[in-house]
Coordinates of C-alpha atoms in Angstrom, one line a residue:
M24 CA 179.5 -87.5 134.8
R25 CA 181.7 -89.1 132.2
V26 CA 185.3 -90.1 133.0
Y27 CA 187.5 -90.2 129.9
T28 CA 190.2 -92.8 129.6
E29 CA 193.0 -93.8 127.2
D30 CA 190.4 -95.4 125.0
D31 CA 189.0 -92.0 124.3
A32 CA 192.3 -90.4 123.3
S33 CA 194.1 -90.0 120.0
P34 CA 197.6 -89.2 121.0
E35 CA 198.8 -88.8 117.3
L36 CA 196.9 -85.5 117.2
V37 CA 199.6 -84.0 119.4
Q38 CA 202.5 -86.3 118.5
S39 CA 202.2 -85.2 114.8
G40 CA 203.6 -81.8 115.4
P41 CA 206.2 -80.0 117.6
V42 CA 205.1 -79.1 121.1
A43 CA 206.5 -76.0 122.9
V44 CA 206.4 -76.1 126.7
I45 CA 206.7 -72.6 128.0
G46 CA 208.3 -72.6 131.5
Y47 CA 210.2 -75.3 133.3
G48 CA 208.9 -75.1 136.8
S49 CA 207.1 -78.0 138.6
Q50 CA 204.4 -78.5 136.0
G51 CA 206.5 -77.5 133.0
R52 CA 209.2 -80.0 133.8
A53 CA 206.7 -82.8 134.3
H54 CA 204.7 -82.1 131.2
A55 CA 207.8 -81.7 129.0
L56 CA 209.4 -84.9 130.1
N57 CA 206.2 -86.9 130.0
L58 CA 205.5 -85.6 126.5
K59 CA 209.0 -86.5 125.3
N60 CA 208.8 -90.0 126.8
S61 CA 205.4 -90.4 125.0
G62 CA 206.9 -89.8 121.6
C63 CA 206.4 -86.0 121.2
D64 CA 208.9 -83.6 119.6
V65 CA 209.3 -81.2 122.6
V66 CA 211.1 -77.9 122.8
V67 CA 211.2 -76.0 126.1
G68 CA 210.8 -72.2 125.9
V69 CA 212.5 -70.4 128.8
R70 CA 214.5 -67.3 129.6
E71 CA 217.9 -67.8 128.1
G72 CA 220.6 -68.4 130.8
G73 CA 218.0 -68.9 133.5
P74 CA 217.8 -71.9 135.9
G75 CA 215.0 -73.4 133.9
A76 CA 217.1 -73.5 130.8
K77 CA 220.0 -75.1 132.6
R78 CA 217.8 -77.8 134.2
A79 CA 215.9 -78.6 131.0
A80 CA 219.2 -79.0 129.1
E81 CA 220.5 -81.3 131.8
D82 CA 217.3 -83.3 131.4
G83 CA 218.1 -83.8 127.8
L84 CA 215.4 -81.6 126.3
E85 CA 215.8 -79.1 123.5
V86 CA 215.9 -75.6 124.9
A87 CA 215.2 -72.2 123.2
S88 CA 213.9 -68.8 123.8
V89 CA 210.1 -68.6 124.1
A90 CA 209.8 -66.8 120.7
K91 CA 212.0 -69.4 119.0
A92 CA 210.3 -72.3 120.7
T93 CA 206.9 -71.2 119.5
E94 CA 207.9 -70.5 115.9
G95 CA 207.4 -74.1 114.6
A96 CA 205.2 -75.5 117.3
K97 CA 201.7 -76.8 116.6
L98 CA 200.8 -76.9 120.3
I99 CA 202.0 -74.3 122.8
A100 CA 201.6 -75.1 126.5
M101 CA 201.7 -72.0 128.7
L102 CA 203.1 -73.3 132.0
T103 CA 204.6 -70.3 133.6
P104 CA 202.9 -68.6 136.6
D105 CA 199.6 -66.9 135.8
M106 CA 200.8 -63.3 136.3
T107 CA 203.6 -63.8 133.7
H108 CA 201.2 -65.0 130.9
E109 CA 200.2 -61.6 129.6
K110 CA 203.6 -60.2 128.9
I111 CA 205.0 -63.5 127.6
F112 CA 202.0 -64.2 125.4
N113 CA 201.8 -60.7 123.8
E114 CA 205.5 -60.3 123.2
E115 CA 206.8 -63.8 122.3
V116 CA 203.9 -66.2 121.6
L117 CA 201.2 -64.2 119.8
P118 CA 203.4 -63.1 116.9
N119 CA 204.1 -66.8 116.1
L120 CA 200.6 -68.3 116.3
K121 CA 199.3 -69.8 113.0
D122 CA 196.0 -71.1 111.8
G123 CA 195.0 -74.2 113.6
D124 CA 197.6 -74.0 116.4
A125 CA 196.6 -75.0 119.9
L126 CA 197.3 -72.9 122.9
L127 CA 197.1 -74.8 126.1
F128 CA 196.9 -73.7 129.8
A129 CA 197.0 -75.7 133.0
H130 CA 194.7 -73.2 134.8
G131 CA 192.0 -71.0 133.3
F132 CA 192.8 -67.8 135.2
T133 CA 194.4 -65.6 132.6
V134 CA 191.9 -66.6 129.8
L135 CA 188.8 -66.3 132.0
Y136 CA 189.8 -62.8 133.3
G137 CA 191.0 -61.5 129.9
R138 CA 194.7 -61.2 130.6
V139 CA 195.4 -63.2 127.5
N140 CA 193.2 -62.8 124.4
P141 CA 194.1 -65.4 121.8
P142 CA 193.2 -64.8 118.2
K143 CA 190.2 -66.6 116.7
N144 CA 192.2 -68.8 114.4
V145 CA 193.7 -71.0 117.2
D146 CA 192.4 -73.6 119.6
V147 CA 192.4 -72.6 123.2
I148 CA 192.3 -75.6 125.6
M149 CA 193.2 -76.5 129.2
V150 CA 194.6 -79.6 130.8
A151 CA 194.8 -79.3 134.6
P152 CA 196.4 -82.2 136.5
K153 CA 195.0 -82.6 140.0
G154 CA 198.3 -82.8 141.6
P155 CA 201.8 -81.2 141.8
G156 CA 204.2 -81.5 139.0
G157 CA 206.5 -83.9 140.9
L158 CA 203.6 -86.3 141.3
V159 CA 202.6 -86.0 137.6
R160 CA 206.1 -87.1 136.7
S161 CA 206.6 -89.8 139.3
E162 CA 203.2 -91.4 138.6
Y163 CA 203.9 -91.4 134.8
E164 CA 207.3 -93.1 135.5
R165 CA 205.4 -95.8 137.4
G166 CA 203.1 -96.4 134.4
R167 CA 200.2 -94.7 136.2
G168 CA 198.9 -91.1 136.2
V169 CA 197.4 -88.2 138.0
P170 CA 193.7 -87.4 137.2
C171 CA 193.2 -84.4 135.0
L172 CA 190.5 -81.8 134.2
F173 CA 190.3 -80.7 130.6
A174 CA 188.3 -78.0 128.8
V175 CA 187.9 -76.2 125.5
H176 CA 187.6 -72.4 125.4
Q177 CA 187.9 -72.0 121.7
D178 CA 187.6 -74.6 118.9
A179 CA 189.1 -73.1 115.7
S180 CA 190.2 -76.4 114.2
G181 CA 187.2 -78.6 115.0
K182 CA 189.5 -80.9 116.9
A183 CA 190.2 -78.9 120.1
K184 CA 188.6 -81.4 122.5
E185 CA 190.4 -84.2 120.8
K186 CA 193.7 -82.3 121.2
A187 CA 193.0 -81.7 124.9
L188 CA 192.3 -85.4 125.4
A189 CA 195.4 -86.4 123.4
Y190 CA 197.6 -84.1 125.6
T191 CA 196.0 -85.5 128.7
S192 CA 196.8 -89.0 127.6
L193 CA 200.4 -88.1 126.7
I194 CA 201.2 -86.7 130.2
G195 CA 199.6 -89.8 131.8
G196 CA 196.3 -88.2 133.0
A197 CA 193.9 -90.4 131.0
T198 CA 195.3 -93.4 132.8
A199 CA 193.8 -92.1 136.0
G200 CA 190.8 -90.6 134.3
A201 CA 189.9 -87.2 132.9
I202 CA 186.8 -85.1 133.5
E203 CA 185.6 -82.4 131.1
T204 CA 185.0 -79.0 132.6
T205 CA 185.0 -75.3 131.5
F206 CA 187.6 -72.6 132.0
R207 CA 185.2 -70.8 134.3
E208 CA 184.3 -73.9 136.4
E209 CA 187.9 -74.9 136.8
T210 CA 189.2 -71.5 137.7
E211 CA 186.4 -70.5 140.1
T212 CA 186.4 -73.9 142.0
D213 CA 190.2 -74.0 142.1
L214 CA 190.5 -70.4 143.6
F215 CA 187.7 -71.2 146.0
G216 CA 189.3 -74.4 147.2
E217 CA 192.7 -72.7 147.7
Q218 CA 191.2 -69.8 149.6
A219 CA 188.4 -71.3 151.7
V220 CA 189.7 -74.8 152.4
L221 CA 193.1 -75.9 151.3
C222 CA 195.4 -72.9 152.0
G223 CA 193.5 -70.0 153.5
G224 CA 191.0 -72.1 155.5
A225 CA 193.4 -74.8 156.7
S226 CA 196.2 -72.4 157.7
E227 CA 193.9 -70.1 159.6
L228 CA 192.3 -73.0 161.4
V229 CA 195.7 -74.3 162.4
I230 CA 196.9 -70.9 163.6
A231 CA 193.7 -70.2 165.5
G232 CA 193.9 -73.6 167.2
F233 CA 197.6 -73.1 168.1
E234 CA 196.9 -69.6 169.5
T235 CA 193.9 -70.8 171.5
L236 CA 195.9 -73.4 173.3
V237 CA 199.0 -71.2 173.9
E238 CA 196.9 -68.3 175.2
A239 CA 195.2 -70.8 177.6
G240 CA 198.7 -71.6 179.0
Y241 CA 199.6 -74.8 177.2
Q242 CA 203.1 -75.3 175.9
P243 CA 203.6 -74.1 172.3
E244 CA 205.3 -77.4 171.4
I245 CA 202.2 -79.4 172.5
A246 CA 199.9 -77.0 170.7
Y247 CA 202.0 -77.5 167.5
Y248 CA 201.8 -81.2 167.7
E249 CA 198.0 -81.2 168.3
C250 CA 197.0 -78.5 165.7
L251 CA 199.5 -78.8 162.9
H252 CA 201.7 -81.9 163.1
E253 CA 198.9 -84.4 163.4
L254 CA 196.8 -82.7 160.7
K255 CA 198.8 -84.7 158.1
L256 CA 197.6 -88.0 159.6
I257 CA 194.0 -86.9 159.2
V258 CA 194.5 -85.5 155.7
D259 CA 196.2 -88.7 154.6
L260 CA 193.1 -90.6 155.7
F261 CA 190.8 -88.2 153.8
Y262 CA 193.0 -88.6 150.7
E263 CA 193.0 -92.4 150.9
G264 CA 189.4 -93.0 151.5
G265 CA 187.3 -89.9 152.4
I266 CA 185.7 -89.1 155.6
S267 CA 184.6 -92.7 156.1
R268 CA 188.2 -93.9 156.2
M269 CA 189.0 -91.2 158.9
H270 CA 186.2 -92.6 161.0
D271 CA 187.6 -96.1 160.6
F272 CA 191.0 -95.1 162.0
I273 CA 190.3 -92.6 164.8
S274 CA 189.1 -93.4 168.3
E275 CA 185.5 -93.4 169.5
T276 CA 186.3 -90.3 171.6
A277 CA 187.7 -88.5 168.6
K278 CA 184.7 -89.3 166.6
Y279 CA 182.3 -88.1 169.3
G280 CA 184.3 -84.9 169.6
D281 CA 184.1 -84.5 165.8
F282 CA 180.3 -84.8 165.8
V283 CA 179.6 -82.4 168.7
S284 CA 182.4 -79.8 168.3
G285 CA 183.2 -79.6 164.6
P286 CA 179.9 -77.8 163.8
R287 CA 180.6 -75.3 166.7
V288 CA 183.8 -74.2 164.9
I289 CA 182.8 -74.6 161.3
N290 CA 179.1 -73.5 161.2
A291 CA 176.5 -71.6 159.3
E292 CA 178.4 -68.3 159.8
T293 CA 181.6 -69.9 158.4
K294 CA 179.7 -71.2 155.4
E295 CA 178.3 -67.7 154.8
R296 CA 181.9 -66.3 154.8
M297 CA 182.7 -69.0 152.3
R298 CA 179.9 -67.8 150.1
E299 CA 181.3 -64.3 150.3
V300 CA 184.7 -65.7 149.2
L301 CA 183.0 -67.5 146.3
T302 CA 181.1 -64.4 145.3
D303 CA 184.3 -62.3 145.1
I304 CA 185.7 -65.0 142.8
Q305 CA 182.7 -65.2 140.6
N306 CA 182.2 -61.5 140.1
G307 CA 185.9 -61.0 139.4
K308 CA 186.7 -58.9 142.5
F309 CA 189.5 -61.3 143.7
A310 CA 191.1 -61.4 140.2
R311 CA 191.0 -57.6 139.9
N312 CA 192.6 -57.1 143.3
W313 CA 195.3 -59.7 142.6
I314 CA 196.1 -58.2 139.3
L315 CA 196.4 -54.7 140.8
E316 CA 198.5 -56.0 143.6
N317 CA 200.9 -57.5 141.1
Q318 CA 201.0 -54.3 139.1
A319 CA 201.9 -52.4 142.3
G320 CA 204.8 -54.6 143.1
K321 CA 202.9 -56.8 145.6
P322 CA 203.5 -54.7 148.8
H323 CA 200.5 -56.0 150.7
Y324 CA 201.2 -59.6 149.6
Q325 CA 204.7 -59.3 151.0
Q326 CA 203.5 -57.9 154.3
M327 CA 201.0 -60.7 154.7
L328 CA 203.5 -63.3 153.7
Q329 CA 206.0 -62.0 156.2
A330 CA 203.4 -62.0 159.0
D331 CA 202.8 -65.7 158.3
L332 CA 206.6 -66.4 158.4
D333 CA 207.0 -64.5 161.6
H334 CA 204.2 -66.3 163.5
P335 CA 205.4 -68.2 166.6
I336 CA 204.0 -71.5 165.2
E337 CA 206.8 -71.3 162.6
K338 CA 209.6 -71.0 165.1
T339 CA 208.1 -73.7 167.2
G340 CA 207.7 -76.0 164.2
A341 CA 211.1 -75.4 162.9
E342 CA 212.7 -76.4 166.2
L343 CA 210.6 -79.6 166.5
R344 CA 211.1 -80.7 162.9
E345 CA 214.8 -80.6 163.4
R346 CA 214.4 -83.7 165.6
M347 CA 212.2 -85.5 163.0
S348 CA 214.8 -87.6 161.2
W349 CA 212.2 -88.9 158.6
L350 CA 211.9 -85.4 157.2
K351 CA 215.5 -85.1 156.3
P352 CA 216.3 -85.2 152.6
G353 CA 216.9 -88.8 151.5
A354 CA 215.7 -90.3 154.8
N355 CA 213.1 -92.5 153.1
T356 CA 215.3 -93.7 150.3
K357 CA 217.6 -96.0 152.3

């Protein structure tokens, strides 16, 4: 594996022409501000009169409609949610693409699954920071960066990879190291991680643990602390130094319980279910279902979301967190 750094980047490839950042959410804001601070001519393409337009203007950025922003841009970064790409691209971006332009995504979903079909005369690249937009911005401001993945889907100019590395460098990602991937690998592994481990897996594990304790007669508040609240402590150790760091900081009793009981909960059957999740991602079933769900107005999505919000763990947690002063806005800034 090669890790690319600042020494591998040629920032002038992106600095030489206007950059249009489409969308001003978490990633859009971070990318736009970092690019501007790195010497790029940035224009933010957003819905006129929307909250993104207002915030971008307050941040001192040039703001325009998506169509206007893309007219003169040499690189266009599509940083709106995946399910908005098709309409925005077809109606406001595609008519303004010119030979040698670069179209950039932070996730490969819409290109991999054919929701966006760029013409053959433009570069199609991806730069995916491995962290939320707030962290991408704050690390850049500290002179550091968040690691990035980058990929080339289409190289019309002969310089697509170099443009992706330049963009990575300009938002701070090359400082922390960049790894080359493909649109397929990034998309499939990202979806799998979200579904099987980070979001779906973790939340279901927490809820199942909470329910097991409460159904056995234990107080929901105690169950909350043991199955959700303390999870952050373990995840922080994972994040800082992997499984070995966790072992360094937990008790001998906790370690023994880890060894003998972890495989009873997460076992061969669990891994087989994970393989099924991955298969649905690889063969496009998940993408098709998600696209159809959006086209139908997301009725099942809303039902499932509401079920999560109505779970007793949410009421218990909200009441307990009210007493956690360190979670209040501004509590850690004094």
